[in-house]
PDB file of C-alpha atoms in Angstrom:
ATOM      1  CA  MET B   1     -17.578   4.438 -14.838  1.00 73.00           C
ATOM      2  CA  VAL B   2     -16.978   5.916 -11.358  1.00 73.00           C
ATOM      3  CA  ASN B   3     -15.583   2.559 -10.247  1.00 78.00           C
ATOM      4  CA  LEU B   4     -13.247   2.529 -13.255  1.00 80.00           C
ATOM      5  CA  PHE B   5     -11.806   5.959 -12.439  1.00 84.00           C
ATOM      6  CA  PHE B   6     -11.506   4.988  -8.759  1.00 85.00           C
ATOM      7  CA  HIS B   7      -9.346   1.957  -9.575  1.00 83.00           C
ATOM      8  CA  LEU B   8      -7.360   3.872 -12.198  1.00 85.00           C
ATOM      9  CA  GLY B   9      -6.532   6.612  -9.690  1.00 87.00           C
ATOM     10  CA  ARG B  10      -5.679   4.141  -6.940  1.00 86.00           C
ATOM     11  CA  TYR B  11      -3.542   2.122  -9.376  1.00 87.00           C
ATOM     12  CA  VAL B  12      -1.501   5.223 -10.321  1.00 88.00           C
ATOM     13  CA  LEU B  13      -1.015   6.276  -6.676  1.00 87.00           C
ATOM     14  CA  TRP B  14      -0.083   2.721  -5.732  1.00 86.00           C
ATOM     15  CA  LEU B  15       2.537   2.616  -8.521  1.00 86.00           C
ATOM     16  CA  GLY B  16       4.073   5.803  -7.129  1.00 86.00           C
ATOM     17  CA  GLN B  17       4.397   4.118  -3.754  1.00 83.00           C
ATOM     18  CA  ALA B  18       5.774   0.918  -5.313  1.00 81.00           C
ATOM     19  CA  PHE B  19       8.561   2.774  -7.157  1.00 82.00           C
ATOM     20  CA  LYS B  20      10.045   4.413  -4.061  1.00 80.00           C
ATOM     21  CA  LYS B  21      13.720   3.805  -3.247  1.00 76.00           C
ATOM     22  CA  PRO B  22      14.330   0.417  -1.513  1.00 73.00           C
ATOM     23  CA  GLU B  23      15.271   0.476   2.165  1.00 71.00           C
ATOM     24  CA  ARG B  24      17.699  -2.499   1.973  1.00 74.00           C
ATOM     25  CA  MET B  25      19.007  -3.237  -1.492  1.00 74.00           C
ATOM     26  CA  SER B  26      20.395  -6.686  -0.527  1.00 73.00           C
ATOM     27  CA  MET B  27      16.933  -8.004   0.415  1.00 74.00           C
ATOM     28  CA  TYR B  28      15.436  -6.704  -2.830  1.00 81.00           C
ATOM     29  CA  TRP B  29      18.260  -8.287  -4.838  1.00 85.00           C
ATOM     30  CA  LYS B  30      17.714 -11.763  -3.348  1.00 86.00           C
ATOM     31  CA  GLU B  31      13.966 -11.566  -3.926  1.00 86.00           C
ATOM     32  CA  THR B  32      14.502 -10.349  -7.504  1.00 89.00           C
ATOM     33  CA  LEU B  33      16.715 -13.364  -8.255  1.00 90.00           C
ATOM     34  CA  ARG B  34      14.102 -15.691  -6.764  1.00 89.00           C
ATOM     35  CA  GLN B  35      11.370 -14.124  -8.886  1.00 88.00           C
ATOM     36  CA  MET B  36      13.523 -14.308 -12.035  1.00 90.00           C
ATOM     37  CA  ASN B  37      13.993 -18.019 -11.426  1.00 89.00           C
ATOM     38  CA  SER B  38      10.284 -18.527 -10.731  1.00 87.00           C
ATOM     39  CA  ILE B  39       9.031 -16.548 -13.744  1.00 86.00           C
ATOM     40  CA  GLY B  40      11.766 -17.482 -16.211  1.00 84.00           C
ATOM     41  CA  ILE B  41      12.678 -21.097 -15.541  1.00 84.00           C
ATOM     42  CA  GLY B  42       9.162 -21.919 -14.362  1.00 83.00           C
ATOM     43  CA  SER B  43       7.608 -20.686 -17.619  1.00 87.00           C
ATOM     44  CA  LEU B  44      10.205 -21.924 -20.099  1.00 90.00           C
ATOM     45  CA  VAL B  45       8.572 -25.276 -20.877  1.00 91.00           C
ATOM     46  CA  ILE B  46       5.055 -23.939 -21.417  1.00 91.00           C
ATOM     47  CA  ILE B  47       6.387 -21.078 -23.594  1.00 91.00           C
ATOM     48  CA  GLY B  48       8.338 -23.603 -25.675  1.00 92.00           C
ATOM     49  CA  VAL B  49       5.343 -25.894 -26.171  1.00 92.00           C
ATOM     50  CA  ILE B  50       2.991 -23.065 -27.139  1.00 91.00           C
ATOM     51  CA  SER B  51       5.551 -21.427 -29.434  1.00 91.00           C
ATOM     52  CA  ILE B  52       6.303 -24.537 -31.440  1.00 93.00           C
ATOM     53  CA  PHE B  53       2.592 -24.982 -32.215  1.00 92.00           C
ATOM     54  CA  ILE B  54       2.187 -21.277 -33.069  1.00 91.00           C
ATOM     55  CA  GLY B  55       4.912 -21.562 -35.698  1.00 91.00           C
ATOM     56  CA  ALA B  56       3.600 -24.875 -37.014  1.00 93.00           C
ATOM     57  CA  VAL B  57       0.009 -23.645 -37.393  1.00 92.00           C
ATOM     58  CA  THR B  58       1.143 -20.398 -39.053  1.00 91.00           C
ATOM     59  CA  ALA B  59       3.218 -22.312 -41.600  1.00 91.00           C
ATOM     60  CA  VAL B  60       0.501 -24.859 -42.366  1.00 91.00           C
ATOM     61  CA  GLN B  61      -2.230 -22.237 -42.791  1.00 90.00           C
ATOM     62  CA  PHE B  62      -0.077 -20.072 -45.033  1.00 87.00           C
ATOM     63  CA  ALA B  63       0.791 -23.112 -47.128  1.00 86.00           C
ATOM     64  CA  TYR B  64      -2.949 -23.786 -47.502  1.00 88.00           C
ATOM     65  CA  GLN B  65      -3.609 -20.189 -48.628  1.00 86.00           C
ATOM     66  CA  MET B  66      -0.756 -20.358 -51.139  1.00 81.00           C
ATOM     67  CA  GLU B  67      -2.337 -23.210 -53.080  1.00 80.00           C
ATOM     68  CA  GLY B  68      -3.088 -22.104 -56.643  1.00 77.00           C
ATOM     69  CA  SER B  69      -1.595 -18.645 -56.132  1.00 79.00           C
ATOM     70  CA  ILE B  70       1.401 -17.014 -57.817  1.00 82.00           C
ATOM     71  CA  ILE B  71       3.059 -16.121 -54.500  1.00 81.00           C
ATOM     72  CA  PRO B  72       6.678 -17.357 -54.466  1.00 85.00           C
ATOM     73  CA  ARG B  73       6.962 -20.519 -52.390  1.00 84.00           C
ATOM     74  CA  TYR B  74       9.827 -19.219 -50.246  1.00 86.00           C
ATOM     75  CA  TYR B  75       7.443 -16.615 -48.788  1.00 88.00           C
ATOM     76  CA  VAL B  76       6.366 -19.230 -46.233  1.00 88.00           C
ATOM     77  CA  GLY B  77       9.580 -18.696 -44.251  1.00 89.00           C
ATOM     78  CA  TYR B  78       9.282 -14.936 -44.596  1.00 90.00           C
ATOM     79  CA  VAL B  79       5.666 -14.912 -43.332  1.00 89.00           C
ATOM     80  CA  VAL B  80       6.336 -17.265 -40.405  1.00 91.00           C
ATOM     81  CA  ARG B  81       9.368 -15.211 -39.340  1.00 92.00           C
ATOM     82  CA  ASP B  82       7.683 -11.807 -39.441  1.00 91.00           C
ATOM     83  CA  MET B  83       4.324 -12.938 -38.028  1.00 89.00           C
ATOM     84  CA  THR B  84       6.134 -14.592 -35.158  1.00 92.00           C
ATOM     85  CA  ILE B  85       8.489 -11.716 -34.381  1.00 92.00           C
ATOM     86  CA  ILE B  86       6.039  -8.845 -34.804  1.00 90.00           C
ATOM     87  CA  GLU B  87       2.866 -10.267 -33.317  1.00 88.00           C
ATOM     88  CA  LEU B  88       2.513 -13.875 -32.283  1.00 88.00           C
ATOM     89  CA  ALA B  89       5.509 -14.361 -29.988  1.00 88.00           C
ATOM     90  CA  PRO B  90       5.101 -11.220 -27.820  1.00 91.00           C
ATOM     91  CA  THR B  91       1.290 -11.210 -27.674  1.00 92.00           C
ATOM     92  CA  PHE B  92       0.552 -14.920 -27.252  1.00 89.00           C
ATOM     93  CA  SER B  93       3.447 -15.470 -24.864  1.00 90.00           C
ATOM     94  CA  CYS B  94       2.480 -12.550 -22.621  1.00 92.00           C
ATOM     95  CA  MET B  95      -1.213 -13.479 -22.617  1.00 91.00           C
ATOM     96  CA  LEU B  96      -0.172 -16.977 -21.591  1.00 90.00           C
ATOM     97  CA  LEU B  97       2.089 -15.550 -18.879  1.00 91.00           C
ATOM     98  CA  ALA B  98      -0.768 -13.337 -17.674  1.00 90.00           C
ATOM     99  CA  GLY B  99      -2.668 -16.548 -16.964  1.00 89.00           C
ATOM    100  CA  LYS B 100       0.210 -18.410 -15.341  1.00 87.00           C
ATOM    101  CA  VAL B 101       2.413 -15.777 -13.716  1.00 89.00           C
ATOM    102  CA  GLY B 102      -0.247 -13.088 -13.218  1.00 89.00           C
ATOM    103  CA  SER B 103      -2.644 -15.340 -11.345  1.00 90.00           C
ATOM    104  CA  ASN B 104       0.220 -16.619  -9.160  1.00 89.00           C
ATOM    105  CA  LEU B 105       1.270 -13.071  -8.251  1.00 90.00           C
ATOM    106  CA  ALA B 106      -2.292 -12.041  -7.419  1.00 90.00           C
ATOM    107  CA  THR B 107      -2.824 -15.158  -5.300  1.00 90.00           C
ATOM    108  CA  GLU B 108       0.499 -14.741  -3.488  1.00 89.00           C
ATOM    109  CA  LEU B 109      -0.126 -11.114  -2.522  1.00 89.00           C
ATOM    110  CA  GLY B 110      -3.809 -11.750  -1.821  1.00 88.00           C
ATOM    111  CA  GLY B 111      -2.888 -14.592   0.536  1.00 89.00           C
ATOM    112  CA  MET B 112      -0.438 -12.329   2.371  1.00 87.00           C
ATOM    113  CA  ARG B 113      -3.128  -9.668   2.692  1.00 87.00           C
ATOM    114  CA  GLN B 114      -5.661 -12.156   4.062  1.00 86.00           C
ATOM    115  CA  LYS B 115      -3.192 -13.559   6.603  1.00 86.00           C
ATOM    116  CA  GLU B 116      -2.381  -9.979   7.655  1.00 85.00           C
ATOM    117  CA  HIS B 117       1.300 -10.359   6.767  1.00 86.00           C
ATOM    118  CA  ILE B 118       1.147  -7.118   4.793  1.00 86.00           C
ATOM    119  CA  ASP B 119      -0.537  -5.303   7.704  1.00 86.00           C
ATOM    120  CA  ALA B 120       2.147  -6.574  10.088  1.00 87.00           C
ATOM    121  CA  MET B 121       4.951  -5.313   7.823  1.00 85.00           C
ATOM    122  CA  GLU B 122       3.255  -1.923   7.490  1.00 84.00           C
ATOM    123  CA  ILE B 123       3.074  -1.635  11.274  1.00 86.00           C
ATOM    124  CA  MET B 124       6.860  -2.229  11.367  1.00 84.00           C
ATOM    125  CA  GLY B 125       7.298   0.670   8.927  1.00 80.00           C
ATOM    126  CA  VAL B 126       8.029  -1.348   5.789  1.00 81.00           C
ATOM    127  CA  ASN B 127       6.914   0.123   2.475  1.00 84.00           C
ATOM    128  CA  THR B 128       5.069  -3.054   1.464  1.00 85.00           C
ATOM    129  CA  ALA B 129       4.100  -1.809  -1.995  1.00 84.00           C
ATOM    130  CA  ALA B 130       7.776  -1.354  -2.872  1.00 86.00           C
ATOM    131  CA  TYR B 131       9.109  -4.386  -1.004  1.00 86.00           C
ATOM    132  CA  LEU B 132       6.557  -6.826  -2.450  1.00 88.00           C
ATOM    133  CA  VAL B 133       6.165  -5.425  -5.966  1.00 90.00           C
ATOM    134  CA  GLN B 134       9.530  -4.006  -7.071  1.00 90.00           C
ATOM    135  CA  PRO B 135      11.425  -7.350  -7.146  1.00 90.00           C
ATOM    136  CA  LYS B 136       8.580  -8.990  -9.094  1.00 91.00           C
ATOM    137  CA  LEU B 137       8.415  -6.137 -11.579  1.00 92.00           C
ATOM    138  CA  VAL B 138      12.182  -5.946 -12.149  1.00 92.00           C
ATOM    139  CA  ALA B 139      12.369  -9.724 -12.588  1.00 93.00           C
ATOM    140  CA  ALA B 140       9.482  -9.697 -15.071  1.00 93.00           C
ATOM    141  CA  LEU B 141      10.951  -6.811 -17.108  1.00 94.00           C
ATOM    142  CA  VAL B 142      14.219  -8.733 -17.443  1.00 93.00           C
ATOM    143  CA  VAL B 143      12.966 -12.279 -17.917  1.00 94.00           C
ATOM    144  CA  ILE B 144       9.778 -11.928 -19.978  1.00 94.00           C
ATOM    145  CA  PRO B 145      11.461 -10.238 -23.008  1.00 94.00           C
ATOM    146  CA  MET B 146      13.985 -13.101 -22.921  1.00 94.00           C
ATOM    147  CA  LEU B 147      11.136 -15.641 -22.884  1.00 93.00           C
ATOM    148  CA  VAL B 148       9.481 -13.871 -25.829  1.00 94.00           C
ATOM    149  CA  CYS B 149      12.749 -13.963 -27.798  1.00 94.00           C
ATOM    150  CA  ILE B 150      13.170 -17.677 -27.096  1.00 94.00           C
ATOM    151  CA  GLY B 151       9.513 -18.230 -28.046  1.00 93.00           C
ATOM    152  CA  ALA B 152      10.013 -16.476 -31.399  1.00 93.00           C
ATOM    153  CA  PHE B 153      13.040 -18.652 -32.170  1.00 93.00           C
ATOM    154  CA  ILE B 154      11.153 -21.850 -31.263  1.00 94.00           C
ATOM    155  CA  SER B 155       8.135 -20.769 -33.351  1.00 93.00           C
ATOM    156  CA  ILE B 156      10.328 -20.454 -36.453  1.00 93.00           C
ATOM    157  CA  ILE B 157      11.672 -23.943 -35.762  1.00 93.00           C
ATOM    158  CA  GLY B 158       8.087 -25.151 -35.313  1.00 93.00           C
ATOM    159  CA  GLY B 159       7.164 -23.755 -38.720  1.00 92.00           C
ATOM    160  CA  TYR B 160      10.136 -25.543 -40.256  1.00 93.00           C
ATOM    161  CA  MET B 161       9.167 -28.860 -38.632  1.00 93.00           C
ATOM    162  CA  ALA B 162       5.586 -28.516 -39.870  1.00 91.00           C
ATOM    163  CA  VAL B 163       6.297 -28.010 -43.573  1.00 89.00           C
ATOM    164  CA  VAL B 164       9.816 -29.247 -44.435  1.00 90.00           C
ATOM    165  CA  PRO B 165       9.898 -32.844 -43.099  1.00 90.00           C
ATOM    166  CA  THR B 166       6.353 -33.351 -44.440  1.00 87.00           C
ATOM    167  CA  GLY B 167       7.466 -32.366 -47.956  1.00 85.00           C
ATOM    168  CA  VAL B 168       5.168 -29.350 -48.302  1.00 84.00           C
ATOM    169  CA  PHE B 169       8.181 -27.066 -48.829  1.00 85.00           C
ATOM    170  CA  SER B 170      11.870 -27.745 -49.271  1.00 88.00           C
ATOM    171  CA  HIS B 171      14.591 -26.818 -46.810  1.00 90.00           C
ATOM    172  CA  GLY B 172      15.992 -24.293 -49.303  1.00 90.00           C
ATOM    173  CA  GLU B 173      12.637 -22.562 -49.821  1.00 89.00           C
ATOM    174  CA  TYR B 174      12.013 -22.146 -46.089  1.00 90.00           C
ATOM    175  CA  VAL B 175      15.529 -20.896 -45.335  1.00 92.00           C
ATOM    176  CA  GLN B 176      15.438 -18.511 -48.313  1.00 91.00           C
ATOM    177  CA  GLY B 177      12.227 -17.016 -46.901  1.00 88.00           C
ATOM    178  CA  LEU B 178      13.796 -16.620 -43.467  1.00 89.00           C
ATOM    179  CA  ARG B 179      16.665 -14.644 -45.020  1.00 89.00           C
ATOM    180  CA  SER B 180      14.478 -12.437 -47.239  1.00 87.00           C
ATOM    181  CA  PHE B 181      13.322  -8.868 -46.492  1.00 88.00           C
ATOM    182  CA  PHE B 182      14.615  -8.939 -42.915  1.00 87.00           C
ATOM    183  CA  LEU B 183      14.111  -5.683 -40.987  1.00 90.00           C
ATOM    184  CA  PRO B 184      15.941  -5.370 -37.626  1.00 91.00           C
ATOM    185  CA  TYR B 185      13.283  -2.802 -36.663  1.00 93.00           C
ATOM    186  CA  ASN B 186      10.783  -5.662 -36.296  1.00 92.00           C
ATOM    187  CA  VAL B 187      12.943  -7.236 -33.587  1.00 93.00           C
ATOM    188  CA  TRP B 188      13.025  -3.875 -31.799  1.00 94.00           C
ATOM    189  CA  MET B 189       9.210  -3.759 -32.011  1.00 93.00           C
ATOM    190  CA  MET B 190       8.993  -7.246 -30.488  1.00 94.00           C
ATOM    191  CA  PHE B 191      11.094  -6.200 -27.489  1.00 94.00           C
ATOM    192  CA  VAL B 192       9.077  -2.992 -27.007  1.00 95.00           C
ATOM    193  CA  LYS B 193       5.874  -5.038 -26.916  1.00 95.00           C
ATOM    194  CA  ALA B 194       7.376  -7.623 -24.556  1.00 94.00           C
ATOM    195  CA  PHE B 195       8.598  -4.911 -22.186  1.00 94.00           C
ATOM    196  CA  VAL B 196       5.226  -3.104 -22.097  1.00 96.00           C
ATOM    197  CA  PHE B 197       3.233  -6.330 -21.756  1.00 95.00           C
ATOM    198  CA  ALA B 198       5.499  -7.500 -18.906  1.00 94.00           C
ATOM    199  CA  PHE B 199       4.892  -4.239 -17.052  1.00 95.00           C
ATOM    200  CA  ILE B 200       1.126  -4.536 -17.531  1.00 94.00           C
ATOM    201  CA  LEU B 201       0.686  -8.149 -16.490  1.00 92.00           C
ATOM    202  CA  THR B 202       2.925  -7.745 -13.421  1.00 93.00           C
ATOM    203  CA  THR B 203       1.552  -4.483 -12.038  1.00 93.00           C
ATOM    204  CA  VAL B 204      -2.108  -5.259 -12.757  1.00 93.00           C
ATOM    205  CA  SER B 205      -1.837  -8.698 -11.139  1.00 92.00           C
ATOM    206  CA  CYS B 206       0.042  -7.354  -8.087  1.00 92.00           C
ATOM    207  CA  TYR B 207      -2.505  -4.529  -7.753  1.00 91.00           C
ATOM    208  CA  GLN B 208      -5.391  -7.004  -7.707  1.00 91.00           C
ATOM    209  CA  GLY B 209      -3.719  -9.216  -5.115  1.00 89.00           C
ATOM    210  CA  TYR B 210      -2.456  -6.357  -2.941  1.00 89.00           C
ATOM    211  CA  HIS B 211      -5.912  -4.818  -2.497  1.00 88.00           C
ATOM    212  CA  VAL B 212      -7.946  -7.995  -2.081  1.00 86.00           C
ATOM    213  CA  LYS B 213     -10.486  -7.996   0.758  1.00 84.00           C
ATOM    214  CA  GLY B 214     -12.495 -10.897   2.143  1.00 79.00           C
ATOM    215  CA  GLY B 215     -12.003 -14.653   2.022  1.00 80.00           C
ATOM    216  CA  SER B 216     -11.160 -17.335  -0.495  1.00 82.00           C
ATOM    217  CA  ILE B 217     -13.983 -16.382  -2.888  1.00 86.00           C
ATOM    218  CA  GLU B 218     -12.714 -12.777  -3.094  1.00 85.00           C
ATOM    219  CA  LEU B 219      -9.169 -14.087  -3.579  1.00 86.00           C
ATOM    220  CA  GLY B 220     -10.349 -16.234  -6.490  1.00 88.00           C
ATOM    221  CA  ASP B 221     -12.159 -13.245  -7.981  1.00 89.00           C
ATOM    222  CA  ALA B 222      -9.014 -11.123  -7.666  1.00 88.00           C
ATOM    223  CA  SER B 223      -6.971 -13.797  -9.447  1.00 89.00           C
ATOM    224  CA  THR B 224      -9.541 -13.961 -12.243  1.00 91.00           C
ATOM    225  CA  ARG B 225      -9.635 -10.160 -12.585  1.00 90.00           C
ATOM    226  CA  ALA B 226      -5.845 -10.101 -12.760  1.00 91.00           C
ATOM    227  CA  VAL B 227      -5.872 -12.406 -15.786  1.00 93.00           C
ATOM    228  CA  VAL B 228      -8.841 -10.791 -17.541  1.00 93.00           C
ATOM    229  CA  PHE B 229      -7.729  -7.163 -17.084  1.00 92.00           C
ATOM    230  CA  SER B 230      -4.135  -8.019 -17.984  1.00 93.00           C
ATOM    231  CA  ASN B 231      -5.195  -9.661 -21.234  1.00 93.00           C
ATOM    232  CA  ILE B 232      -7.521  -6.795 -22.173  1.00 94.00           C
ATOM    233  CA  LEU B 233      -4.824  -4.197 -21.502  1.00 94.00           C
ATOM    234  CA  ILE B 234      -2.228  -6.276 -23.383  1.00 94.00           C
ATOM    235  CA  LEU B 235      -4.469  -6.357 -26.467  1.00 94.00           C
ATOM    236  CA  LEU B 236      -5.243  -2.634 -26.155  1.00 95.00           C
ATOM    237  CA  SER B 237      -1.567  -1.719 -25.800  1.00 95.00           C
ATOM    238  CA  ASP B 238      -0.715  -4.076 -28.673  1.00 93.00           C
ATOM    239  CA  TYR B 239      -3.025  -2.053 -30.901  1.00 94.00           C
ATOM    240  CA  ILE B 240      -1.582   1.280 -29.711  1.00 95.00           C
ATOM    241  CA  ILE B 241       2.040   0.142 -30.140  1.00 94.00           C
ATOM    242  CA  ALA B 242       1.263  -1.202 -33.617  1.00 91.00           C
ATOM    243  CA  MET B 243      -0.350   2.104 -34.585  1.00 92.00           C
ATOM    244  CA  ILE B 244       2.595   4.132 -33.285  1.00 93.00           C
ATOM    245  CA  MET B 245       5.469   1.982 -34.521  1.00 89.00           C
ATOM    246  CA  THR B 246       4.110   1.178 -37.974  1.00 86.00           C
ATOM    247  CA  SER B 247       2.742   4.599 -38.910  1.00 79.00           C
TER     248      SER B 247
END
């Protein structure tokens, strides 16, 4: 418990240092663009592949549960759309990104700490917490909600491909479900989740890498902790956001 409060306090103080005003905006801007390309373009394929299967599995399982029931058949499109937008796209996508992007961030910063690059910059008077973390965080807050939105769209297409070409449901039934009972508030909830999850997975991963001590084994442990803690906090915040925004 003492260890938990120690890391929580150090994490909060470290965030305060990381959010200080940049010394040279042009350097931060170039690094932010590089991180946006790395996180966004580098994750687009894996997000697309995962999303299409999420939509397909959701549609197939709901079709199975509908057998023998009096639920209108067009509800399949309605369920796939809302499940994807509200829960599956933001949560699954960000947990996947915690594994891919989060571990990369922790390893990158941990490697710089081990090679004493961070110490050298601090000796030169550079605010390393801000210089190394701010561009990554800004890039993640911009790009990850976009990835989640693209993932939701692909999931709905995946649901269509799973049940319409196979003859389980007709094109008209699926499209009617997609157009039924639509609430724009659900899209707002998806972006809130994506924004919060992006902040968590980026800052937690950078924190783990920035404070790593030791050799390659400690670096591997830091990368693992970045993924595990990010996923736990994403699920916890998912529950809190759901409680707040649906009450």
